Coordinates of C-alpha atoms and ligand atoms in Angstrom, one line a residue:
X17 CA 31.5 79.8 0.9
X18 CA 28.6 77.5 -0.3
X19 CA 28.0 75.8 -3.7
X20 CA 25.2 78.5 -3.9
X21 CA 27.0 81.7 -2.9
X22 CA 30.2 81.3 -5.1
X23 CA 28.2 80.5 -8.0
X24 CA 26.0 83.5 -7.7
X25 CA 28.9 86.2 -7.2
X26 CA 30.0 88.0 -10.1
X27 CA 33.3 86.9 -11.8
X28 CA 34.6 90.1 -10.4
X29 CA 33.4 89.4 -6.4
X30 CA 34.9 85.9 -7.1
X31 CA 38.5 87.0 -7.8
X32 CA 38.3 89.2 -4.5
X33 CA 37.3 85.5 -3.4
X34 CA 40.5 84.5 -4.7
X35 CA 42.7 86.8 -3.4
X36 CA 41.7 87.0 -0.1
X37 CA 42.7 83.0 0.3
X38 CA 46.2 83.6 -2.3
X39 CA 44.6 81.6 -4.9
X40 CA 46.2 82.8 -7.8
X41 CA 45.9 79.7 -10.5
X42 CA 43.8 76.9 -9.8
X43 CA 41.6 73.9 -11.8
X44 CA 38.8 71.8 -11.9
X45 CA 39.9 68.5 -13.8
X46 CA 38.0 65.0 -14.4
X47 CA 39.6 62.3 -12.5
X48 CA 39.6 59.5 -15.9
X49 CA 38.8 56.7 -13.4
X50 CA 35.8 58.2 -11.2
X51 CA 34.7 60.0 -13.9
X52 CA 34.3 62.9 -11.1
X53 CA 35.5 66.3 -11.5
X54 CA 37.6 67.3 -8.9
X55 CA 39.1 70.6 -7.5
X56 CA 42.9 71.4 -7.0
X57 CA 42.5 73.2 -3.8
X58 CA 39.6 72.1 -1.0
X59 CA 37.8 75.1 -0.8
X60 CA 36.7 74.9 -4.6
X61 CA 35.2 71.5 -4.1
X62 CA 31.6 73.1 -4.2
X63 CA 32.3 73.9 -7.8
X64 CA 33.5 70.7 -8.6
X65 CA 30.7 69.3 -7.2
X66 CA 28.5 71.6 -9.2
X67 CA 29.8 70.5 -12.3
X68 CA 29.6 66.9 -11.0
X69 CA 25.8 67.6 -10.9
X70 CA 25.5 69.5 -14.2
X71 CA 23.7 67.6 -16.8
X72 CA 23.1 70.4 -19.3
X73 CA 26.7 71.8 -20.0
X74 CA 29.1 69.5 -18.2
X75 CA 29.6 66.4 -20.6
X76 CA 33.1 65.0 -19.0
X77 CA 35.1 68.0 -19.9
X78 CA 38.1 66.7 -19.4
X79 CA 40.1 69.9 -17.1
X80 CA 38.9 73.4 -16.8
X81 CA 41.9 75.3 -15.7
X82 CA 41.9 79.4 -14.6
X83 CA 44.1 82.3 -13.4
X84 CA 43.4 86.2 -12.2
X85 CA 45.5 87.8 -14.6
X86 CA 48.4 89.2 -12.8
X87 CA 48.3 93.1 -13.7
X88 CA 44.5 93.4 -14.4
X89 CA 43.0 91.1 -11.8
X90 CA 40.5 89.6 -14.4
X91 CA 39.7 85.7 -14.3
X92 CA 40.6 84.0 -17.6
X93 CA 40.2 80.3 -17.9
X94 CA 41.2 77.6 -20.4
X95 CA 38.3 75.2 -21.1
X96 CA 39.4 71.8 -22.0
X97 CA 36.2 69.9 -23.2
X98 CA 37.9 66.6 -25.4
X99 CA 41.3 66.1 -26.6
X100 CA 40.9 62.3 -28.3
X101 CA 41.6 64.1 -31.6
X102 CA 44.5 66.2 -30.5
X103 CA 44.9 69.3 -28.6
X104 CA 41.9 71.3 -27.6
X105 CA 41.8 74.2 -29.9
X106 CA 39.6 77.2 -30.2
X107 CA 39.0 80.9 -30.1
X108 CA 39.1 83.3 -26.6
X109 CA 36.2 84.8 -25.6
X110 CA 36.5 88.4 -23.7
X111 CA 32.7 89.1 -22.3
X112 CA 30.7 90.1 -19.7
X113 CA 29.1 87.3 -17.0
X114 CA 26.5 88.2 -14.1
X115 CA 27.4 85.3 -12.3
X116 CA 30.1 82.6 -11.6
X117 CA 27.8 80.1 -12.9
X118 CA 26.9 82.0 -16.4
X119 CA 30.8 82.0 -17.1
X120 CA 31.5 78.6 -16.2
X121 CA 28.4 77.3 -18.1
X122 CA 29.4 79.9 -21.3
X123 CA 32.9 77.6 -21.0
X124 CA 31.8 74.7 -20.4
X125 CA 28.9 75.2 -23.7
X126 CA 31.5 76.7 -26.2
X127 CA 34.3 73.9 -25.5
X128 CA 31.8 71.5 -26.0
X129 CA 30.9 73.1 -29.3
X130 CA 34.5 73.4 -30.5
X131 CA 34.8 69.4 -30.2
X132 CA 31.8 68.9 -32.4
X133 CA 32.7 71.7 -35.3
X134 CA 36.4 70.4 -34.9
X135 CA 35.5 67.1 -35.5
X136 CA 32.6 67.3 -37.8
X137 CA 35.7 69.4 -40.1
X138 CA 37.5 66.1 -40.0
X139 CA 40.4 68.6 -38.3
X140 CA 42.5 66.2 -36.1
X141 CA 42.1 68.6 -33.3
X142 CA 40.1 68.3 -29.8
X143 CA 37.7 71.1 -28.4
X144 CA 38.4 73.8 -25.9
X145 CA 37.5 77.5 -25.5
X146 CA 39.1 80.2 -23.7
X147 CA 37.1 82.9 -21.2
X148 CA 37.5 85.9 -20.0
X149 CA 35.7 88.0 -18.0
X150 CA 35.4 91.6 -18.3
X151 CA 35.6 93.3 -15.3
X152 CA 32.6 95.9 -15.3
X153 CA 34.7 98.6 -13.4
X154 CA 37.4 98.6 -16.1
X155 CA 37.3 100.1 -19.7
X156 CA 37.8 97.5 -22.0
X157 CA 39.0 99.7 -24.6
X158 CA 41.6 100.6 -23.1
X159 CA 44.9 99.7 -24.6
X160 CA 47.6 98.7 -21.7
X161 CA 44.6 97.1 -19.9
X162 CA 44.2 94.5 -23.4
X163 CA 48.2 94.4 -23.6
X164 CA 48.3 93.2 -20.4
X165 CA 45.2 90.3 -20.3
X166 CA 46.2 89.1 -23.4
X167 CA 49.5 88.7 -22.5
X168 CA 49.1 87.3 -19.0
X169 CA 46.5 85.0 -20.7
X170 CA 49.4 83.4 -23.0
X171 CA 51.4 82.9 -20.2
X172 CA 48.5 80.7 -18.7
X173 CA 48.5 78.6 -21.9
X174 CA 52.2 78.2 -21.5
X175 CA 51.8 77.0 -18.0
X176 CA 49.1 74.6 -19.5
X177 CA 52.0 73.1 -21.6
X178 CA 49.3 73.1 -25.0
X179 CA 47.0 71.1 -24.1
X180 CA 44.6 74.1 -25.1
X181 CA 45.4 76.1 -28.1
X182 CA 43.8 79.4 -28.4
X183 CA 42.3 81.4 -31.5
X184 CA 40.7 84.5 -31.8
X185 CA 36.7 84.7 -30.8
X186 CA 33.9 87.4 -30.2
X187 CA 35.8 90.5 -28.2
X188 CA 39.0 89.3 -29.0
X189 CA 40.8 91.1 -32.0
X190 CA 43.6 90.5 -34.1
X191 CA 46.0 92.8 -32.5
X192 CA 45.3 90.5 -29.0
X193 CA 46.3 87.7 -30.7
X194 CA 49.5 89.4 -31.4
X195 CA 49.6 89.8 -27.2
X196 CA 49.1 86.2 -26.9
X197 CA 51.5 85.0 -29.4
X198 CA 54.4 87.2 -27.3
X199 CA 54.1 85.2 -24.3
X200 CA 52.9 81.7 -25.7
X201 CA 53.5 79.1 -28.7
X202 CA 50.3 78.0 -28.0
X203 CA 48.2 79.8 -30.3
X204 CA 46.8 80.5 -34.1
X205 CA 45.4 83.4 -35.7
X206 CA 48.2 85.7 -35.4
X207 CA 48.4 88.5 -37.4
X208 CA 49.6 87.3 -40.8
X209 CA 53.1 89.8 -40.6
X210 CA 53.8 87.7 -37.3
X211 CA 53.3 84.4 -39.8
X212 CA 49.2 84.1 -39.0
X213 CA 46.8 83.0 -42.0
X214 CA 44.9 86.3 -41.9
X215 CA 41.3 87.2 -42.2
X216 CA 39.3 83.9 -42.7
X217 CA 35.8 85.4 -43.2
X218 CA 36.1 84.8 -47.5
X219 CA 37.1 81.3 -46.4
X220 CA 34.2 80.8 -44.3
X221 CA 32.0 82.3 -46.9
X222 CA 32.6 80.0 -49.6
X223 CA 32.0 76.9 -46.6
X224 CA 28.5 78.4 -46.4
X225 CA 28.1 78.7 -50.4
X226 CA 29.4 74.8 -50.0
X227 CA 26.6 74.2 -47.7
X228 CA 23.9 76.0 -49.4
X229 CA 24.9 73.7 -52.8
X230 CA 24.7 70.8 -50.5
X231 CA 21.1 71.7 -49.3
X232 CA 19.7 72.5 -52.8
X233 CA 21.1 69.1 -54.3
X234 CA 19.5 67.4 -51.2
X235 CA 16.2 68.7 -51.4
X236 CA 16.4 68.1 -55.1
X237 CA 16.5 71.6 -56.3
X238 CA 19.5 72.0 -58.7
X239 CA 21.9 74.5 -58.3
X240 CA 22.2 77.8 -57.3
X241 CA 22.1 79.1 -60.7
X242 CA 19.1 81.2 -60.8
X243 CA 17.9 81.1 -57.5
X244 CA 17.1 83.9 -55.2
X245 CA 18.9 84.4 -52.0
X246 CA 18.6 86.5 -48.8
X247 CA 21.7 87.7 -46.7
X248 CA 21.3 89.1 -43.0
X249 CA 24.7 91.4 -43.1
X250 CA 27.2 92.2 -45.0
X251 CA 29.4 92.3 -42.8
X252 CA 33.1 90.2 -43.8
X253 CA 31.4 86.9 -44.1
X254 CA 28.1 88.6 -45.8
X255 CA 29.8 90.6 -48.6
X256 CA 32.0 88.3 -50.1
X257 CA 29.4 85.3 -49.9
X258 CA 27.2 87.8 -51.8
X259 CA 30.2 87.9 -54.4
X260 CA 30.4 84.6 -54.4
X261 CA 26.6 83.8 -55.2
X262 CA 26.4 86.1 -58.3
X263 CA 29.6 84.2 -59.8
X264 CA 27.4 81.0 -58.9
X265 CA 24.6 82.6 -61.3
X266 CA 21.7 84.0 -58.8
X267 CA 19.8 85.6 -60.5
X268 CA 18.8 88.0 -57.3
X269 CA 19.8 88.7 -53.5
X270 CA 18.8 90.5 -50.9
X271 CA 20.6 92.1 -48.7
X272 CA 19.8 93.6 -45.1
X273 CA 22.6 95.3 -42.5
X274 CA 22.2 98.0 -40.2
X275 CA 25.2 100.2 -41.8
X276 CA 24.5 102.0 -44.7
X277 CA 27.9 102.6 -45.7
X278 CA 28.2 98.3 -45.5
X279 CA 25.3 98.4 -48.5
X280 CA 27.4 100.9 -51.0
X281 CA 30.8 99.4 -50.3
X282 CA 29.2 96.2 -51.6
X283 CA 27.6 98.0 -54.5
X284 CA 30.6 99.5 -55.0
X285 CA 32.5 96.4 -55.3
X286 CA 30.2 94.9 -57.6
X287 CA 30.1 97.3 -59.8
X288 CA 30.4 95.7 -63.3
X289 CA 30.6 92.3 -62.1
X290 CA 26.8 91.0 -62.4
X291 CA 25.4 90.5 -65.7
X292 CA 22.1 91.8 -66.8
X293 CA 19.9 89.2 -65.2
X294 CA 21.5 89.5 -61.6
X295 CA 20.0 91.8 -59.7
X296 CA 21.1 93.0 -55.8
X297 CA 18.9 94.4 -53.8
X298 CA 20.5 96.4 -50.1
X299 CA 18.0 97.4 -47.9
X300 CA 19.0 99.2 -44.3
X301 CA 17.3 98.1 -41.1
X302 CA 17.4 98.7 -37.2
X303 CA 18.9 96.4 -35.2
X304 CA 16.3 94.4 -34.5
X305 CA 14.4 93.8 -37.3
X306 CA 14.7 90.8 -38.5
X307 CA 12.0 91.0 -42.0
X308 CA 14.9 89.6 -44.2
X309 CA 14.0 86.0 -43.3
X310 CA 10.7 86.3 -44.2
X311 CA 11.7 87.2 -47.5
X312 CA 10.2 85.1 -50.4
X313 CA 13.2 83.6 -52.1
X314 CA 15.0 80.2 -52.1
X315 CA 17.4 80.8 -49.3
X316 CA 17.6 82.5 -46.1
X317 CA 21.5 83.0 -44.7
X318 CA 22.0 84.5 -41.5
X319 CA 25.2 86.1 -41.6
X320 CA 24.9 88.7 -39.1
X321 CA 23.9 87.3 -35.2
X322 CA 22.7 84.8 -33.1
X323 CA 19.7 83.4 -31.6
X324 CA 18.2 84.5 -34.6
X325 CA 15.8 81.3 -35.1
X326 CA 12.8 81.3 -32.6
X327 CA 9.4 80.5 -32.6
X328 CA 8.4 84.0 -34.3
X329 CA 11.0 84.4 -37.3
X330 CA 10.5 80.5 -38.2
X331 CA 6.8 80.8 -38.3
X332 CA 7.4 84.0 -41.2
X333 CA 10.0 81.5 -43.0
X334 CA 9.0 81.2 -46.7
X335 CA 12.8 79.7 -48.1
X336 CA 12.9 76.0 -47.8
X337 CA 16.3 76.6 -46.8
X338 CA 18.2 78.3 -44.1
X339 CA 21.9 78.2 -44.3
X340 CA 24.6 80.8 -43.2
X341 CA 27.5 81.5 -41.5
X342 CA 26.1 83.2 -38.1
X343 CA 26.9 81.1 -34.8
X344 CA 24.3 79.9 -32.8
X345 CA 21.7 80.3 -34.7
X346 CA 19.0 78.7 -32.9
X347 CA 17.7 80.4 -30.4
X348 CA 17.0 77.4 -28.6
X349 CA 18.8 74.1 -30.0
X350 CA 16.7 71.7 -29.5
X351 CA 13.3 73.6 -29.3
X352 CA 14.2 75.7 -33.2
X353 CA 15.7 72.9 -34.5
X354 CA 13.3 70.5 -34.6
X355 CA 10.1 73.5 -35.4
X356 CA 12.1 74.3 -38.5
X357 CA 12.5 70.2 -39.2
X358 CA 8.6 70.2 -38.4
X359 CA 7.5 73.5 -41.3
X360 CA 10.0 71.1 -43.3
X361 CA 12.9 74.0 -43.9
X362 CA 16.0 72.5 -44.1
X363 CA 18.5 73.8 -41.7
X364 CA 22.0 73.3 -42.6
X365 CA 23.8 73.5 -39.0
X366 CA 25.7 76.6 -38.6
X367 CA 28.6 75.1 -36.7
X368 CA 28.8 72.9 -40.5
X369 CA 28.8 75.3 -42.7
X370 CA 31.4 78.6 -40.4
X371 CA 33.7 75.9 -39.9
X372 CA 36.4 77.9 -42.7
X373 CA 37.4 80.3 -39.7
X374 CA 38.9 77.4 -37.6
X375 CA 40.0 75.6 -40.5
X376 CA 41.8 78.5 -41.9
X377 CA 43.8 79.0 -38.9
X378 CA 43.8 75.9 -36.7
X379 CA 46.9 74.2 -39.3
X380 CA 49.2 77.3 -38.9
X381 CA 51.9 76.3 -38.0
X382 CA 52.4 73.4 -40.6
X383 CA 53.1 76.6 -43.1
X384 CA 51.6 77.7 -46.4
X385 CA 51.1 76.4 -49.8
X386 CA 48.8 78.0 -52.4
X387 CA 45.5 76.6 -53.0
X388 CA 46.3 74.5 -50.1
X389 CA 44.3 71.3 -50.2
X390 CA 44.3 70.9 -46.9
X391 CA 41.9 74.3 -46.6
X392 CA 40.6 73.6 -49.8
X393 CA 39.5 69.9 -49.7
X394 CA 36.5 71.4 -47.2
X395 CA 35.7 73.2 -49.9
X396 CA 35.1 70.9 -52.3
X397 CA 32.5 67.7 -53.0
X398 CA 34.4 64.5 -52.7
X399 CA 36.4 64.4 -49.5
X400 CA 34.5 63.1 -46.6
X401 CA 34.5 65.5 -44.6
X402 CA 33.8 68.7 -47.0
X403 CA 31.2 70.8 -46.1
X404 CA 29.1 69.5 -48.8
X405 CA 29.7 65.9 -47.9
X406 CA 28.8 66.5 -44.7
X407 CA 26.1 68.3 -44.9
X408 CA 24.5 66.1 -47.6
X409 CA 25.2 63.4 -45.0
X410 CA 23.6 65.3 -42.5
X411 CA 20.7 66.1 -44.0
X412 CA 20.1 62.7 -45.3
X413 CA 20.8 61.1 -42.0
X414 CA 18.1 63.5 -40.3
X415 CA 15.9 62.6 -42.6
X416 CA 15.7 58.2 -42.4
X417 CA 16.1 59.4 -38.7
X418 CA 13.4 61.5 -38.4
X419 CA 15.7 63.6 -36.5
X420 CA 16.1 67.6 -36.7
X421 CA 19.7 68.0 -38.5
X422 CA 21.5 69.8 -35.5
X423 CA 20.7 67.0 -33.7
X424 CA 21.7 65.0 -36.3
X425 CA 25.2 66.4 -36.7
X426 CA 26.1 66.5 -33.1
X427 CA 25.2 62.9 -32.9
X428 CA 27.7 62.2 -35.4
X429 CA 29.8 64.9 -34.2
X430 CA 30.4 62.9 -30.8
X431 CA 31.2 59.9 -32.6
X432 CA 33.7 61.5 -34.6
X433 CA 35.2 63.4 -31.8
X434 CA 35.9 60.2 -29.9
X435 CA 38.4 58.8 -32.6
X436 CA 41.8 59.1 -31.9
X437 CA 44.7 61.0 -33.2
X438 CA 46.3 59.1 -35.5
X439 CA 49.6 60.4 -34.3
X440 CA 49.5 61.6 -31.1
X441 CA 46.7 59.5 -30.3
X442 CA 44.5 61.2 -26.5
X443 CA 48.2 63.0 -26.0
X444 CA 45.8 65.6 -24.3
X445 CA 44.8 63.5 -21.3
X446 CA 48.5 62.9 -20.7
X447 CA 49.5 66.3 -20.6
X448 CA 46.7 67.3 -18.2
X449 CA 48.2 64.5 -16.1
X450 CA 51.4 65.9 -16.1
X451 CA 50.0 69.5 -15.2
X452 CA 48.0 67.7 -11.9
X453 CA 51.1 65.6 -10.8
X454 CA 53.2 69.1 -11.2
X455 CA 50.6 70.8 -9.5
X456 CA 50.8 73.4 -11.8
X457 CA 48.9 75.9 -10.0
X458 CA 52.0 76.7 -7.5
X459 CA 54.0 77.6 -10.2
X460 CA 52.5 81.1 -11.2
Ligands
NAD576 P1 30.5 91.3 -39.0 O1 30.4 92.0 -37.7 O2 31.6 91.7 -39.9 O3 29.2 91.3 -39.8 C1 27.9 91.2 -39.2 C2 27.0 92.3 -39.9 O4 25.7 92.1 -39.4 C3 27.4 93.7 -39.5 O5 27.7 94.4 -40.7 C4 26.2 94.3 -38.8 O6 26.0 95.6 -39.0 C5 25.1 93.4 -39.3 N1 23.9 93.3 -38.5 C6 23.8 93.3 -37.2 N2 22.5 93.2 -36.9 C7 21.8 93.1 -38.0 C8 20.4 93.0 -38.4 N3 19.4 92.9 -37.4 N4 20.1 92.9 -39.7 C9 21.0 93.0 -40.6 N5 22.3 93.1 -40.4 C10 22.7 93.2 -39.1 O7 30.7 89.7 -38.7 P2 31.2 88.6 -39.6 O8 32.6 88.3 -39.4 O9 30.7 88.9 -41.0 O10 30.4 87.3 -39.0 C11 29.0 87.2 -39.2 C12 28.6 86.0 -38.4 O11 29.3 84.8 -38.7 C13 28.8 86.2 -36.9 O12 27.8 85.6 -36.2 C14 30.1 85.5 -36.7 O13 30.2 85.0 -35.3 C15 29.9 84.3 -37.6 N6 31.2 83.7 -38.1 C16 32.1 84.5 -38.7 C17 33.3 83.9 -39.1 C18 34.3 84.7 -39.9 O14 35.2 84.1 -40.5 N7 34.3 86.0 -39.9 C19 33.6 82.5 -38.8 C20 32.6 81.8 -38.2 C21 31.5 82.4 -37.8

């Protein structure tokens, strides 16, 4: 089949592909030398050579590596973007893809992004992203059908001898992770009875309470004490941030979601916490409307979905900042980042401020302490690479730059991500050597 054809099939059409040639496992790695991505069987070539050609998501990933999951039939693939800090690490995504080029773009885009947040975090691991795609004929609901893809997807990341390390990510749950753990080490965010470090969204709240300090101190305004806030959800990131504001002395927020039983939960649990100058205001929207950023207040955090910063909600921005925990925030990267650096908001970077979930998670299996200072040294002001630090420097980079601060951080992102580990130093390279010289793939 052409370049053209197998890039326009669906994921679904593409593992018939598969089949029908007893392609079972099968990767598209970076030849170090060349710097060209190359197939490991002929007939893939065309989407090596695709990748070869991609200037927007391809950035010398370093192996992509993939498998039809052996009871299910549904393509899962390990995306290994840059392991000079140590093993590629984050989260599995289980979604829906059109085409073989929207899933190995998605791939491709996410790994990249797990470099930057991973190394931005000062976390002394490499970038990678798992994807699966769902297979429209089946009900992904179903029970045997997840048992099954999760497990036959740690069994891939066993084959890949850890050069990726997996996490949990949008349509994955915890009790997948629990599937992945049972046929692979190579994984964190097990459930914590399995020894997992469980539910990291008051974690990543109090990174974007970090970030939000960071912004204020950088644009001169003091602390939060006082200040009026606006939260999109309160959802598990959301509610506790809100809990965490009032004990930072707001004096008001308010907060949108489209469940009403989300709103009186978090009344619910305030109750008797905020003192008489606090106020918290829940409204209930459709899905849809996205009036809370225009509120007039201080800050504007984004704590429910993406692509939520475009050309129309920016324009209605009245905060000077925006900070919060939702990924991809910018509808456009480039395009929203530098309009909102252009109205003069300051944007603190979202894959800055959410970084708690991987941080929470990605050091597992060094064990627990309380008040861990590894986990709690991102929270704080005078490490290096705390979300405060880093955002301050961030901030304050963008601006003797004149450069929007998304752009900002990735630039210093790269450089970071290209340091190696102090340990292991690029160990990742050498295990994807070893996989290509074993020719893995034959041994599914
Ligand atoms: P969640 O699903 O628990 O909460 C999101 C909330 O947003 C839900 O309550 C939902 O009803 C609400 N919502 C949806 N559309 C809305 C709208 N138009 N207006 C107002 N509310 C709306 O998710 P979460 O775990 O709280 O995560 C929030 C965001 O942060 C997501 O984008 C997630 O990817 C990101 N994030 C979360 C973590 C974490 O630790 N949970 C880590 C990193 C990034």
């Amino acid at each position: 089949m052409s370049q053209e054809n197998l890039l326009a099939i669906t994921p679904t059409q593409f593992v018939s592909w598969l089949k029908e040639r007893q392609i079972r496992r099968f990767h598209l790695a970076l030849n170090q030398d060349t710097g060209q991505v190359f197939a490991s069987h002929e007939v893939l070539q065309p989407l090596a050579d695709f990748i070869n050609n991609d200037t927007r998501d391809f950035d010398t990933h370093e192996g992509l590596f993939f498998q039809i999951s052996e009871k299910q039939e549904t393509l899962q693939g390990a995306f290994v973007h840059r392991t000079c800090r140590g093993q590629a690490a984050g989260g599995v995504r289980y979604w829906s893809y059109a085409t073989m080029e929207d899933y190995l773009r998605d791939g491709m885009r996410l790994a990249k992004g797990m470099t930057r947040k991973n190394a931005l975090a000062g976390l002394w691991w490499g970038g990678g992203k798992g994807v699966m795609a769902h297979n429209p004929d089946q009900d992904k609901t179903d029970a045997t059908l997840r048992e099954d893809i999760y497990r036959d997807y740690g069994r891939l990341l066993s084959a890949l001898r850890g050069c990726y390390v997996t996490a949990e990510d949008v349509g994955t749950h915890v009790v997948d992770m629990a599937n992945v753990f049972s046929t692979t080490r190579f994984t964190t965010c097990i459930p914590a009875e399995l020894g997992g470090s469980g539910n990291p969204s008051s974690p990543t709240a109090r990174g974007v309470v970090s970030g939000m300090e960071a912004a204020l101190e950088f644009a001169g305004l003091g602390t939060l004490e006082g200040k009026t806030v606006a939260v999109q959800g309160m959802g598990n990131v959301g509610a506790p941030l809100i809990g965490f504001l009032f004990e930072k002395g707001v004096s008001k927020v308010v907060a949108a979601d489209i469940n009403p039983s989300l709103a009186e939960n978090l009344r619910a649990s305030l109750e008797g916490c905020l003192s008489s100058d606090q106020e918290l205001e829940t409204r209930i929207v459709d899905v849809g409307d996205h009036s809370i950023l225009a509120e007039e207040c201080d800050i504007v955090a984004p704590c429910a979905t993406g692509a939520i910063l475009n050309p129309t909600t920016i324009a209605k921005i009245k905060a000077r900042i925006v900070c919060g925990a939702s990924n991809n925030q910018l509808e456009d990267a480039a395009r929203d980042d530098a309009a909102l650096f252009e109205a003069g908001i300051i944007y603190v970077p979202d894959f800055l401020t959410n970084r708690m979930g991987i941080v929470n998670c990605a050091n597992e299996a060094y064990g627990y302490v309380n008040n861990d200072e590894f986990i709690e040294r991102h929270l704080q002001r005078d490490w290096e690479h705390s979300v405060f630090k880093t955002t301050l420097q961030v901030l304050e980079g963008a601006k003797s730059a004149v450069l929007p601060p998304a752009q900002m951080a990735m630039k210093l992102a790269d450089e970071l991500s290209l340091q190696p580990h102090p340990v292991f130093g690029h160990r990742g390279v050498r295990i994807i050597d070893s996989l290509l010289n074993d020719r893995w793939f034959n041994h599914a």
